[in-house]
Coordinates of N, CA and C in Angstrom, one line a residue:
A1 N 100.5 -96.3 0.4 CA 101.2 -95.8 1.6 C 100.8 -94.3 1.8
A2 N 101.0 -93.8 3.0 CA 100.6 -92.4 3.3 C 101.5 -91.5 2.4
C3 N 102.7 -91.8 2.1 CA 103.4 -91.2 1.0 C 104.3 -92.3 0.5
A4 N 105.2 -91.9 -0.4 CA 105.9 -93.0 -1.2 C 107.3 -93.3 -0.7
G5 N 107.5 -93.2 0.7 CA 108.7 -93.5 1.2 C 109.6 -92.3 1.5
S6 N 110.8 -92.5 1.9 CA 111.7 -91.4 2.4 C 112.1 -90.5 1.2
A7 N 112.2 -91.0 0.0 CA 112.5 -90.1 -1.1 C 111.4 -89.1 -1.4
A8 N 110.1 -89.6 -1.2 CA 109.0 -88.7 -1.4 C 109.0 -87.6 -0.3
V9 N 109.3 -88.0 0.9 CA 109.4 -87.0 2.0 C 110.5 -86.0 1.7
D10 N 111.6 -86.5 1.3 CA 112.8 -85.6 1.0 C 112.4 -84.6 -0.1
L11 N 111.6 -85.0 -1.1 CA 111.1 -84.2 -2.2 C 110.0 -83.2 -1.8
G12 N 109.5 -83.4 -0.6 CA 108.5 -82.5 -0.1 C 107.0 -82.8 -0.5
W13 N 106.8 -84.0 -0.9 CA 105.4 -84.3 -1.4 C 104.4 -84.1 -0.2
A14 N 104.7 -84.6 0.9 CA 103.8 -84.6 2.0 C 103.5 -83.1 2.5
A15 N 104.5 -82.2 2.3 CA 104.4 -80.9 2.7 C 103.8 -79.9 1.7
L16 N 103.5 -80.4 0.5 CA 103.0 -79.5 -0.5 C 101.7 -78.7 -0.1
A17 N 100.7 -79.4 0.4 CA 99.5 -78.8 0.7 C 99.4 -78.2 2.1
V18 N 100.5 -78.2 2.9 CA 100.5 -77.7 4.2 C 101.0 -76.3 4.2
P19 N 100.4 -75.3 4.9 CA 100.9 -74.0 4.9 C 102.2 -73.8 5.5
D20 N 102.9 -72.7 5.2 CA 104.2 -72.5 5.7 C 104.2 -72.4 7.3
A21 N 103.1 -71.8 7.8 CA 103.0 -71.6 9.2 C 103.0 -72.9 10.0
D22 N 102.6 -74.0 9.3 CA 102.5 -75.3 10.0 C 103.7 -76.2 9.5
G23 N 104.7 -75.6 9.0 CA 105.9 -76.4 8.6 C 105.9 -77.0 7.2
G24 N 104.9 -76.6 6.4 CA 104.8 -77.1 5.0 C 105.4 -76.2 4.0
L25 N 105.1 -76.5 2.7 CA 105.6 -75.7 1.6 C 104.6 -74.6 1.1
G26 N 103.3 -74.8 1.5 CA 102.3 -73.8 1.1 C 102.1 -73.7 -0.4
A27 N 102.3 -74.8 -1.1 CA 102.1 -74.8 -2.6 C 100.7 -74.8 -2.9
G28 N 100.3 -74.2 -4.1 CA 98.9 -74.1 -4.5 C 98.4 -75.4 -5.1
A29 N 97.2 -75.3 -5.5 CA 96.5 -76.5 -6.2 C 97.2 -76.9 -7.5
A30 N 97.7 -75.9 -8.2 CA 98.4 -76.2 -9.5 C 99.6 -77.1 -9.3
T31 N 100.4 -76.9 -8.3 CA 101.6 -77.7 -8.0 C 101.1 -79.1 -7.5
L32 N 100.1 -79.1 -6.7 CA 99.6 -80.4 -6.2 C 99.1 -81.3 -7.4
C33 N 98.4 -80.6 -8.3 CA 97.8 -81.3 -9.5 C 98.9 -81.8 -10.4
A34 N 100.0 -81.0 -10.5 CA 101.1 -81.4 -11.4 C 101.8 -82.7 -10.8
L35 N 101.9 -82.8 -9.5 CA 102.4 -84.0 -8.9 C 101.5 -85.1 -9.1
A36 N 100.2 -84.9 -8.9 CA 99.2 -86.0 -9.0 C 99.2 -86.5 -10.4
D37 N 99.3 -85.6 -11.4 CA 99.4 -86.1 -12.8 C 100.5 -87.0 -13.1
E38 N 101.7 -86.7 -12.5 CA 102.9 -87.5 -12.7 C 102.7 -88.9 -11.9
L39 N 102.1 -88.8 -10.8 CA 101.8 -90.1 -10.0 C 100.9 -91.0 -10.9
G40 N 99.9 -90.4 -11.5 CA 99.0 -91.1 -12.4 C 99.8 -91.8 -13.5
R41 N 100.6 -91.0 -14.2 CA 101.4 -91.5 -15.3 C 102.3 -92.7 -14.9
G42 N 102.8 -92.6 -13.6 CA 103.6 -93.7 -13.1 C 102.9 -94.9 -12.5
L43 N 101.5 -94.8 -12.6 CA 100.6 -95.8 -12.1 C 101.0 -96.2 -10.7
M44 N 101.2 -95.1 -9.9 CA 101.5 -95.3 -8.5 C 100.3 -95.9 -7.7
V45 N 100.5 -96.9 -7.0 CA 99.4 -97.5 -6.1 C 99.7 -97.0 -4.7
G46 N 98.7 -96.4 -4.1 CA 98.8 -95.9 -2.7 C 97.7 -95.0 -2.4
R47 N 97.8 -94.4 -1.2 CA 96.7 -93.5 -0.7 C 97.3 -92.2 -0.4
F48 N 98.2 -91.7 -1.2 CA 98.8 -90.4 -0.9 C 97.8 -89.3 -0.8
L49 N 96.9 -89.2 -1.8 CA 96.0 -88.0 -1.8 C 95.0 -88.1 -0.6
V50 N 94.4 -89.2 -0.3 CA 93.5 -89.3 0.8 C 94.2 -89.4 2.1
G51 N 95.2 -90.3 2.1 CA 95.9 -90.6 3.4 C 96.8 -89.4 3.9
T52 N 97.4 -88.7 3.0 CA 98.3 -87.6 3.4 C 97.7 -86.2 3.1
V53 N 97.2 -85.9 1.9 CA 96.8 -84.6 1.6 C 95.5 -84.3 2.3
L54 N 94.5 -85.2 2.2 CA 93.2 -84.9 2.9 C 93.4 -84.8 4.4
A55 N 94.2 -85.8 5.0 CA 94.5 -85.7 6.4 C 95.1 -84.4 6.8
S56 N 96.1 -83.9 6.0 CA 96.7 -82.7 6.4 C 95.8 -81.5 6.3
Q57 N 94.9 -81.5 5.3 CA 93.9 -80.4 5.2 C 93.0 -80.4 6.4
W58 N 92.6 -81.5 6.9 CA 91.7 -81.5 8.1 C 92.5 -81.1 9.3
L59 N 93.7 -81.5 9.4 CA 94.5 -81.2 10.6 C 94.8 -79.7 10.6
V60 N 95.1 -79.1 9.5 CA 95.4 -77.7 9.4 C 94.2 -76.9 9.8
A61 N 93.0 -77.4 9.5 CA 91.8 -76.7 9.8 C 91.4 -76.8 11.3
A62 N 92.0 -77.8 12.0 CA 91.6 -78.0 13.4 C 92.3 -76.9 14.3
P63 N 91.7 -76.6 15.4 CA 92.3 -75.7 16.4 C 93.6 -76.2 16.9
P64 N 94.6 -75.4 17.3 CA 95.8 -75.8 17.8 C 95.7 -76.7 19.0
G65 N 96.5 -77.7 19.1 CA 96.4 -78.7 20.2 C 97.6 -79.7 20.0
T66 N 97.8 -80.5 21.1 CA 98.9 -81.4 21.1 C 98.8 -82.5 20.0
R67 N 97.6 -83.1 19.9 CA 97.4 -84.1 18.9 C 97.5 -83.6 17.5
R68 N 96.9 -82.4 17.3 CA 97.0 -81.8 16.0 C 98.5 -81.6 15.6
E69 N 99.3 -81.1 16.5 CA 100.7 -80.9 16.1 C 101.4 -82.2 16.0
R70 N 101.1 -83.2 16.8 CA 101.7 -84.5 16.7 C 101.5 -85.1 15.3
W71 N 100.2 -85.1 14.9 CA 99.9 -85.8 13.6 C 100.4 -85.0 12.4
L72 N 100.4 -83.6 12.5 CA 101.0 -82.9 11.4 C 102.4 -83.2 11.2
H73 N 103.2 -83.2 12.4 CA 104.6 -83.5 12.3 C 104.8 -84.9 11.8
A74 N 103.9 -85.9 12.1 CA 104.1 -87.2 11.6 C 103.9 -87.3 10.1
L75 N 102.8 -86.6 9.7 CA 102.5 -86.6 8.2 C 103.7 -86.0 7.4
L76 N 104.2 -84.9 7.9 CA 105.3 -84.2 7.2 C 106.5 -85.1 7.2
G77 N 106.7 -86.0 8.2 CA 107.8 -86.9 8.3 C 107.6 -88.2 7.5
G78 N 106.4 -88.4 6.9 CA 106.2 -89.6 6.1 C 105.5 -90.7 6.9
S79 N 104.9 -90.4 8.0 CA 104.3 -91.4 8.8 C 103.2 -92.1 8.1
R80 N 103.0 -93.4 8.3 CA 102.0 -94.2 7.7 C 101.0 -94.8 8.8
E81 N 101.0 -94.1 10.0 CA 100.2 -94.6 11.1 C 98.8 -94.0 11.1
L82 N 98.5 -93.1 10.3 CA 97.2 -92.4 10.3 C 96.5 -92.6 9.0
A83 N 95.1 -92.8 9.2 CA 94.3 -93.0 8.0 C 93.0 -92.2 8.2
I84 N 92.3 -92.0 7.1 CA 91.0 -91.3 7.1 C 89.9 -92.3 7.1
A85 N 88.9 -92.1 8.0 CA 87.7 -93.0 8.0 C 86.5 -92.1 7.8
D86 N 86.1 -92.0 6.5 CA 85.1 -91.1 6.1 C 84.4 -91.7 4.9
G87 N 83.2 -92.2 5.1 CA 82.5 -92.8 4.0 C 81.5 -93.8 4.3
G88 N 80.3 -93.7 3.9 CA 79.2 -94.7 4.1 C 79.3 -95.8 3.0
P89 N 78.3 -96.7 3.0 CA 78.3 -97.8 2.0 C 78.1 -97.4 0.6
S90 N 77.5 -96.2 0.4 CA 77.2 -95.7 -1.0 C 78.0 -94.5 -1.4
S91 N 79.1 -94.2 -0.6 CA 79.8 -93.0 -0.9 C 80.8 -93.2 -2.1
R92 N 81.3 -94.4 -2.3 CA 82.2 -94.8 -3.4 C 83.4 -93.8 -3.5
G93 N 84.0 -93.5 -2.4 CA 85.2 -92.7 -2.4 C 84.9 -91.2 -2.4
L94 N 83.7 -90.8 -2.3 CA 83.3 -89.4 -2.3 C 82.8 -88.9 -1.0
P95 N 82.8 -87.6 -0.7 CA 82.4 -87.2 0.6 C 80.9 -87.1 0.8
G96 N 80.3 -88.3 1.0 CA 78.9 -88.4 1.2 C 78.5 -88.0 2.7
D97 N 77.3 -88.4 3.1 CA 76.9 -88.1 4.4 C 77.7 -88.8 5.4
V98 N 78.0 -88.2 6.5 CA 78.7 -88.8 7.6 C 77.8 -89.7 8.4
S99 N 78.2 -91.0 8.6 CA 77.3 -91.9 9.2 C 77.5 -92.1 10.7
I100 N 78.6 -91.5 11.2 CA 79.0 -91.7 12.6 C 78.2 -90.6 13.5
R101 N 77.6 -91.0 14.6 CA 77.0 -90.1 15.5 C 77.7 -90.1 16.8
A102 N 77.8 -88.9 17.4 CA 78.5 -88.7 18.6 C 77.6 -88.2 19.7
H103 N 77.7 -88.8 20.9 CA 76.9 -88.4 22.0 C 77.8 -88.1 23.2
L104 N 77.6 -86.9 23.8 CA 78.4 -86.5 24.9 C 77.8 -87.0 26.2
R105 N 78.5 -87.9 26.9 CA 78.0 -88.5 28.2 C 79.0 -88.3 29.3
A106 N 78.7 -87.5 30.3 CA 79.6 -87.3 31.4 C 81.0 -86.9 31.0
G107 N 81.1 -86.0 30.0 CA 82.4 -85.5 29.6 C 83.1 -86.4 28.6
T108 N 82.6 -87.5 28.2 CA 83.2 -88.4 27.3 C 82.3 -88.5 26.0
W109 N 82.9 -88.5 24.9 CA 82.2 -88.6 23.6 C 82.1 -90.1 23.3
V110 N 80.9 -90.5 22.9 CA 80.6 -91.9 22.5 C 80.2 -92.0 21.1
L111 N 80.9 -92.7 20.3 CA 80.7 -92.8 18.8 C 80.0 -94.0 18.4
T112 N 79.0 -93.9 17.5 CA 78.3 -95.1 17.0 C 78.1 -94.9 15.5
G113 N 78.3 -95.9 14.8 CA 78.1 -95.9 13.3 C 79.0 -96.8 12.6
Y114 N 79.2 -96.5 11.3 CA 80.1 -97.3 10.5 C 80.8 -96.5 9.4
V115 N 81.9 -97.0 8.9 CA 82.6 -96.5 7.8 C 83.0 -97.6 6.8
R116 N 82.8 -97.4 5.5 CA 83.1 -98.5 4.6 C 84.2 -98.0 3.7
G117 N 85.2 -98.9 3.4 CA 86.2 -98.7 2.5 C 87.2 -97.6 2.8
A118 N 87.7 -97.6 4.1 CA 88.7 -96.7 4.5 C 90.1 -97.2 4.1
W119 N 90.8 -96.4 3.3 CA 92.1 -96.8 2.8 C 93.1 -96.9 4.0
T120 N 93.9 -98.0 3.9 CA 94.8 -98.2 5.1 C 96.0 -99.0 4.6
D121 N 96.8 -99.4 5.5 CA 97.9 -100.3 5.3 C 98.3 -101.0 6.6
A122 N 99.3 -101.8 6.6 CA 99.6 -102.6 7.8 C 100.1 -101.7 9.0
L123 N 100.6 -100.5 8.8 CA 101.1 -99.7 9.8 C 100.1 -98.8 10.5
I124 N 98.9 -98.7 10.0 CA 97.9 -97.8 10.6 C 97.6 -98.1 12.0
R125 N 97.6 -97.0 12.8 CA 97.3 -97.2 14.3 C 96.1 -96.3 14.7
S126 N 95.8 -95.3 13.9 CA 94.7 -94.4 14.3 C 94.0 -93.9 13.0
F127 N 92.7 -93.6 13.2 CA 91.9 -93.0 12.2 C 91.4 -91.6 12.6
L128 N 91.3 -90.7 11.6 CA 90.6 -89.5 11.7 C 89.2 -89.7 11.3
V129 N 88.3 -89.5 12.3 CA 86.9 -89.9 12.1 C 86.0 -88.7 12.3
P130 N 85.3 -88.2 11.2 CA 84.3 -87.2 11.4 C 83.0 -87.8 12.0
A131 N 82.4 -87.1 12.8 CA 81.1 -87.5 13.4 C 80.2 -86.3 13.7
V132 N 78.9 -86.6 13.7 CA 77.9 -85.5 13.9 C 77.4 -85.6 15.3
D133 N 77.4 -84.5 16.0 CA 76.9 -84.4 17.4 C 75.4 -84.7 17.3
A134 N 74.9 -85.7 18.0 CA 73.5 -86.0 18.0 C 72.6 -84.9 18.6
A135 N 73.2 -84.1 19.4 CA 72.4 -83.1 20.1 C 72.3 -81.8 19.3
T136 N 73.4 -81.4 18.6 CA 73.4 -80.1 18.0 C 73.4 -80.2 16.4
G137 N 73.8 -81.3 15.9 CA 74.0 -81.5 14.5 C 75.3 -81.0 13.9
E138 N 76.2 -80.4 14.8 CA 77.5 -80.0 14.4 C 78.4 -81.2 14.1
M139 N 79.4 -80.9 13.3 CA 80.3 -82.0 12.9 C 81.6 -81.8 13.7
L140 N 82.2 -82.9 14.2 CA 83.4 -82.9 15.0 C 84.4 -83.8 14.3
L141 N 85.7 -83.7 14.7 CA 86.7 -84.6 14.2 C 87.4 -85.3 15.3
F142 N 87.4 -86.6 15.3 CA 88.0 -87.4 16.4 C 89.2 -88.2 15.9
D143 N 90.1 -88.5 16.8 CA 91.3 -89.4 16.6 C 90.9 -90.7 17.4
V144 N 90.6 -91.7 16.6 CA 90.2 -93.0 17.2 C 91.3 -94.0 16.9
E145 N 91.8 -94.6 17.9 CA 92.9 -95.6 17.8 C 92.4 -97.0 17.5
I146 N 93.1 -97.7 16.7 CA 92.7 -99.1 16.5 C 92.9 -99.9 17.8
G147 N 92.0 -100.7 18.1 CA 92.0 -101.4 19.4 C 91.1 -100.8 20.4
S148 N 90.5 -99.6 20.1 CA 89.6 -99.0 21.0 C 88.4 -99.9 21.3
G149 N 87.9 -99.9 22.5 CA 86.8 -100.7 22.9 C 85.5 -100.3 22.0
G150 N 84.9 -101.3 21.5 CA 83.7 -101.1 20.7 C 84.0 -100.8 19.2
L151 N 85.3 -100.8 18.8 CA 85.7 -100.6 17.4 C 86.1 -102.0 16.8
S152 N 85.4 -102.4 15.7 CA 85.7 -103.6 15.0 C 86.1 -103.2 13.6
C153 N 87.2 -103.9 13.1 CA 87.7 -103.6 11.8 C 87.8 -104.8 10.9
R154 N 87.4 -104.7 9.7 CA 87.5 -105.9 8.7 C 88.4 -105.4 7.6
E155 N 89.5 -105.9 7.4 CA 90.5 -105.5 6.4 C 90.3 -106.4 5.1
F156 N 90.5 -105.7 3.9 CA 90.4 -106.5 2.7 C 91.3 -105.8 1.6
A157 N 91.6 -106.6 0.6 CA 92.4 -106.1 -0.5 C 91.5 -105.3 -1.5
T158 N 92.1 -104.3 -2.1 CA 91.4 -103.5 -3.1 C 91.8 -104.0 -4.5
V159 N 91.1 -103.6 -5.5 CA 91.3 -104.1 -6.9 C 92.7 -103.6 -7.4
D160 N 93.2 -102.5 -6.9 CA 94.4 -101.9 -7.4 C 95.6 -102.4 -6.6
G161 N 95.5 -103.4 -5.8 CA 96.6 -103.9 -5.0 C 96.8 -103.2 -3.6
G162 N 95.9 -102.3 -3.3 CA 96.0 -101.7 -2.0 C 95.2 -102.4 -0.9
R163 N 95.0 -101.7 0.2 CA 94.3 -102.3 1.3 C 93.3 -101.3 1.9
A164 N 92.2 -101.8 2.4 CA 91.2 -101.0 3.0 C 90.5 -101.7 4.2
M165 N 89.7 -100.9 4.9 CA 89.0 -101.5 6.1 C 87.6 -101.0 6.1
D166 N 86.7 -101.9 6.6 CA 85.4 -101.5 7.0 C 85.4 -101.4 8.5
L167 N 84.9 -100.3 9.0 CA 84.9 -100.1 10.5 C 83.5 -100.0 11.0
D168 N 83.2 -100.6 12.1 CA 82.0 -100.5 12.9 C 82.3 -100.0 14.3
L169 N 81.6 -98.9 14.6 CA 81.8 -98.3 15.9 C 80.6 -98.5 16.7
E170 N 80.7 -99.3 17.8 CA 79.5 -99.6 18.7 C 79.8 -99.1 20.1
G171 N 79.5 -97.8 20.3 CA 79.8 -97.2 21.6 C 81.2 -97.0 21.9
V172 N 82.0 -96.5 20.9 CA 83.4 -96.2 21.1 C 83.6 -94.9 22.0
A173 N 84.2 -95.1 23.1 CA 84.4 -93.9 24.0 C 85.7 -93.2 23.7
V174 N 85.6 -91.8 23.5 CA 86.7 -91.0 23.1 C 86.8 -89.9 24.1
N175 N 87.9 -89.7 24.8 CA 88.1 -88.7 25.7 C 88.3 -87.3 25.1
A176 N 88.3 -86.3 25.9 CA 88.4 -84.9 25.3 C 89.7 -84.6 24.6
S177 N 90.8 -85.3 25.0 CA 92.1 -85.0 24.3 C 92.1 -85.5 22.9
A178 N 91.2 -86.5 22.5 CA 91.2 -87.0 21.2 C 90.2 -86.3 20.3
V179 N 89.7 -85.2 20.7 CA 88.8 -84.4 19.9 C 89.7 -83.3 19.2
L180 N 89.9 -83.5 17.9 CA 90.7 -82.6 17.1 C 90.0 -81.3 16.7
A181 N 88.7 -81.5 16.4 CA 87.9 -80.3 16.0 C 86.6 -80.5 16.8
G182 N 86.3 -79.6 17.7 CA 85.1 -79.8 18.6 C 84.0 -78.9 18.1
L183 N 83.0 -78.8 19.1 CA 81.9 -77.9 18.8 C 82.3 -76.5 18.5
G184 N 81.7 -75.9 17.5 CA 82.0 -74.5 17.2 C 83.3 -74.3 16.3
S185 N 83.9 -75.4 15.9 CA 85.2 -75.3 15.1 C 84.9 -75.1 13.6
G186 N 83.7 -75.3 13.2 CA 83.4 -75.2 11.8 C 83.9 -76.3 10.9
F187 N 84.0 -77.5 11.5 CA 84.7 -78.6 10.8 C 83.9 -79.1 9.6
R188 N 82.5 -78.9 9.7 CA 81.7 -79.4 8.5 C 82.2 -78.8 7.2
E189 N 82.4 -77.5 7.2 CA 82.9 -76.8 6.0 C 84.4 -77.2 5.7
A190 N 85.2 -77.3 6.8 CA 86.6 -77.7 6.6 C 86.7 -79.1 5.9
R191 N 85.8 -80.0 6.3 CA 85.8 -81.3 5.8 C 85.6 -81.3 4.3
L192 N 84.6 -80.5 3.8 CA 84.4 -80.4 2.4 C 85.4 -79.7 1.6
R193 N 86.0 -78.6 2.2 CA 87.1 -77.9 1.6 C 88.3 -78.9 1.3
G194 N 88.6 -79.7 2.3 CA 89.7 -80.7 2.2 C 89.4 -81.7 1.0
W195 N 88.1 -82.1 1.0 CA 87.7 -83.0 -0.1 C 87.8 -82.3 -1.5
D196 N 87.5 -81.0 -1.5 CA 87.6 -80.3 -2.8 C 89.0 -80.3 -3.3
V197 N 90.0 -80.1 -2.4 CA 91.4 -80.2 -2.8 C 91.8 -81.6 -3.4
V198 N 91.3 -82.6 -2.6 CA 91.7 -84.0 -3.0 C 91.0 -84.4 -4.3
L199 N 89.8 -84.0 -4.5 CA 89.1 -84.4 -5.7 C 89.6 -83.7 -6.9
L200 N 90.1 -82.5 -6.8 CA 90.7 -81.8 -7.9 C 92.0 -82.5 -8.2
A201 N 92.8 -82.9 -7.2 CA 94.1 -83.6 -7.5 C 93.8 -85.0 -8.1
E202 N 92.7 -85.7 -7.6 CA 92.4 -87.0 -8.2 C 92.0 -86.9 -9.6
A203 N 91.4 -85.8 -10.0 CA 91.1 -85.6 -11.4 C 92.4 -85.5 -12.3
A204 N 93.3 -84.7 -11.7 CA 94.6 -84.6 -12.4 C 95.3 -86.0 -12.4
E205 N 95.2 -86.8 -11.4 CA 95.8 -88.1 -11.4 C 95.2 -89.0 -12.4
C206 N 93.9 -88.9 -12.6 CA 93.2 -89.6 -13.7 C 93.6 -89.2 -15.1
V207 N 93.9 -88.0 -15.3 CA 94.5 -87.5 -16.5 C 95.8 -88.2 -16.8
G208 N 96.6 -88.3 -15.8 CA 97.9 -89.0 -15.9 C 97.8 -90.4 -16.2
L209 N 96.8 -91.1 -15.5 CA 96.5 -92.5 -15.7 C 96.1 -92.7 -17.2
M210 N 95.2 -91.9 -17.7 CA 94.8 -92.0 -19.1 C 95.9 -91.8 -20.1
Q211 N 96.8 -90.9 -19.8 CA 97.9 -90.7 -20.7 C 98.9 -91.9 -20.6
A212 N 99.0 -92.5 -19.5 CA 99.9 -93.7 -19.4 C 99.3 -94.8 -20.2
L213 N 98.0 -95.0 -20.2 CA 97.3 -96.0 -21.0 C 97.5 -95.8 -22.5
I214 N 97.4 -94.5 -22.9 CA 97.6 -94.1 -24.3 C 99.0 -94.4 -24.7
D215 N 100.0 -94.1 -23.9 CA 101.4 -94.3 -24.2 C 101.6 -95.8 -24.3
R216 N 101.1 -96.6 -23.4 CA 101.3 -98.1 -23.5 C 100.6 -98.7 -24.7
T217 N 99.4 -98.1 -25.0 CA 98.7 -98.6 -26.2 C 99.6 -98.3 -27.5
S218 N 100.1 -97.1 -27.5 CA 101.0 -96.7 -28.7 C 102.2 -97.7 -28.8
D219 N 102.8 -98.0 -27.7 CA 104.0 -98.9 -27.7 C 103.5 -100.3 -28.2
H220 N 102.4 -100.7 -27.7 CA 101.9 -102.0 -28.2 C 101.6 -102.1 -29.7
L221 N 101.0 -101.0 -30.2 CA 100.7 -101.0 -31.6 C 102.0 -100.9 -32.5
A222 N 103.0 -100.3 -31.9 CA 104.3 -100.2 -32.6 C 105.1 -101.4 -32.6
T223 N 104.9 -102.3 -31.7 CA 105.7 -103.5 -31.6 C 105.0 -104.8 -31.9
R224 N 103.8 -104.9 -31.6 CA 103.0 -106.2 -31.8 C 102.7 -106.3 -33.3
K225 N 102.9 -107.5 -33.9 CA 102.6 -107.8 -35.3 C 101.4 -108.8 -35.4
Q226 N 100.7 -108.6 -36.4 CA 99.6 -109.5 -36.8 C 99.4 -109.5 -38.3
F227 N 99.3 -110.7 -38.8 CA 99.2 -110.9 -40.3 C 100.4 -110.3 -41.0
G228 N 101.5 -110.4 -40.3 CA 102.8 -110.0 -40.9 C 103.1 -108.6 -40.9
Q229 N 102.3 -107.7 -40.2 CA 102.7 -106.3 -40.1 C 102.3 -105.8 -38.7
Q230 N 102.8 -104.6 -38.4 CA 102.6 -104.0 -37.1 C 101.1 -103.6 -37.0
L231 N 100.6 -103.8 -35.8 CA 99.2 -103.4 -35.5 C 98.9 -102.0 -35.8
G232 N 99.9 -101.1 -35.6 CA 99.7 -99.7 -35.9 C 99.5 -99.3 -37.3
K233 N 99.7 -100.3 -38.2 CA 99.5 -100.0 -39.6 C 98.1 -100.2 -40.1
F234 N 97.3 -100.8 -39.2 CA 95.9 -101.1 -39.5 C 95.1 -99.7 -39.3
Q235 N 94.4 -99.3 -40.3 CA 93.7 -98.0 -40.3 C 92.7 -97.9 -39.1
V236 N 92.0 -98.9 -38.9 CA 91.0 -98.8 -37.9 C 91.6 -98.6 -36.5
L237 N 92.8 -99.3 -36.3 CA 93.5 -99.1 -35.0 C 94.1 -97.7 -34.9
R238 N 94.6 -97.2 -36.0 CA 95.1 -95.8 -36.0 C 94.1 -94.8 -35.7
L239 N 92.9 -95.0 -36.2 CA 91.8 -94.1 -36.0 C 91.3 -94.2 -34.5
R240 N 91.3 -95.4 -34.0 CA 90.9 -95.5 -32.6 C 91.9 -94.9 -31.6
K241 N 93.2 -95.0 -32.0 CA 94.3 -94.4 -31.2 C 94.1 -92.8 -31.3
A242 N 93.8 -92.3 -32.5 CA 93.6 -90.9 -32.6 C 92.5 -90.4 -31.7
D243 N 91.4 -91.2 -31.7 CA 90.3 -90.8 -30.8 C 90.6 -90.8 -29.4
M244 N 91.5 -91.7 -29.0 CA 92.0 -91.7 -27.6 C 92.8 -90.5 -27.2
G245 N 93.6 -90.0 -28.1 CA 94.4 -88.9 -27.9 C 93.6 -87.6 -27.8

């Protein structure tokens, strides 16, 4: 989920990485990583870091505008209608090359390309889509709604129980109001800065996941018996557990 429900919103999770000026809490990376560590320990399944934190970082970097304010307000309120569409077939969840190309034709942007493995859920209605202007090489950020002409989506289940989509854009027309970061906005750098924040938090989440595995292994060794004694009394298993810690 974009965040973990109303309780998470009340606790301010969605607002942690958003500056005070935009209605957030303005917390630093250390606070965000502390939360991510605990989410990892709890084995939380969802797309909080990519769906909410990354989206908010991109929106904060975008110039002021109606859609920017609308989506920031929605994210702070726990909306699950917005997702990130950023990644080619070999990116594996990392900020690789952007595969979407944008062409400006008679005042309308036309997007062509593909995105693989965009995290989503049943409530998603729009995607934040980075694209490279074919004429200048600058990077822009678009708000593309599901159901747009030329957009085809294939949804599938992920190994951790979540959901994702592959997107193919074949001449998707986007009007000027759906351009969140246009030419001259410096979005190329903002995109990577947002990913830096998320990848740091994901590293903290992985630390929490590993600690959860160690804790569950310890519980198993203390309760499971084999050959009439606890597994934890076997020296080789004790040594392996020590190596894990």
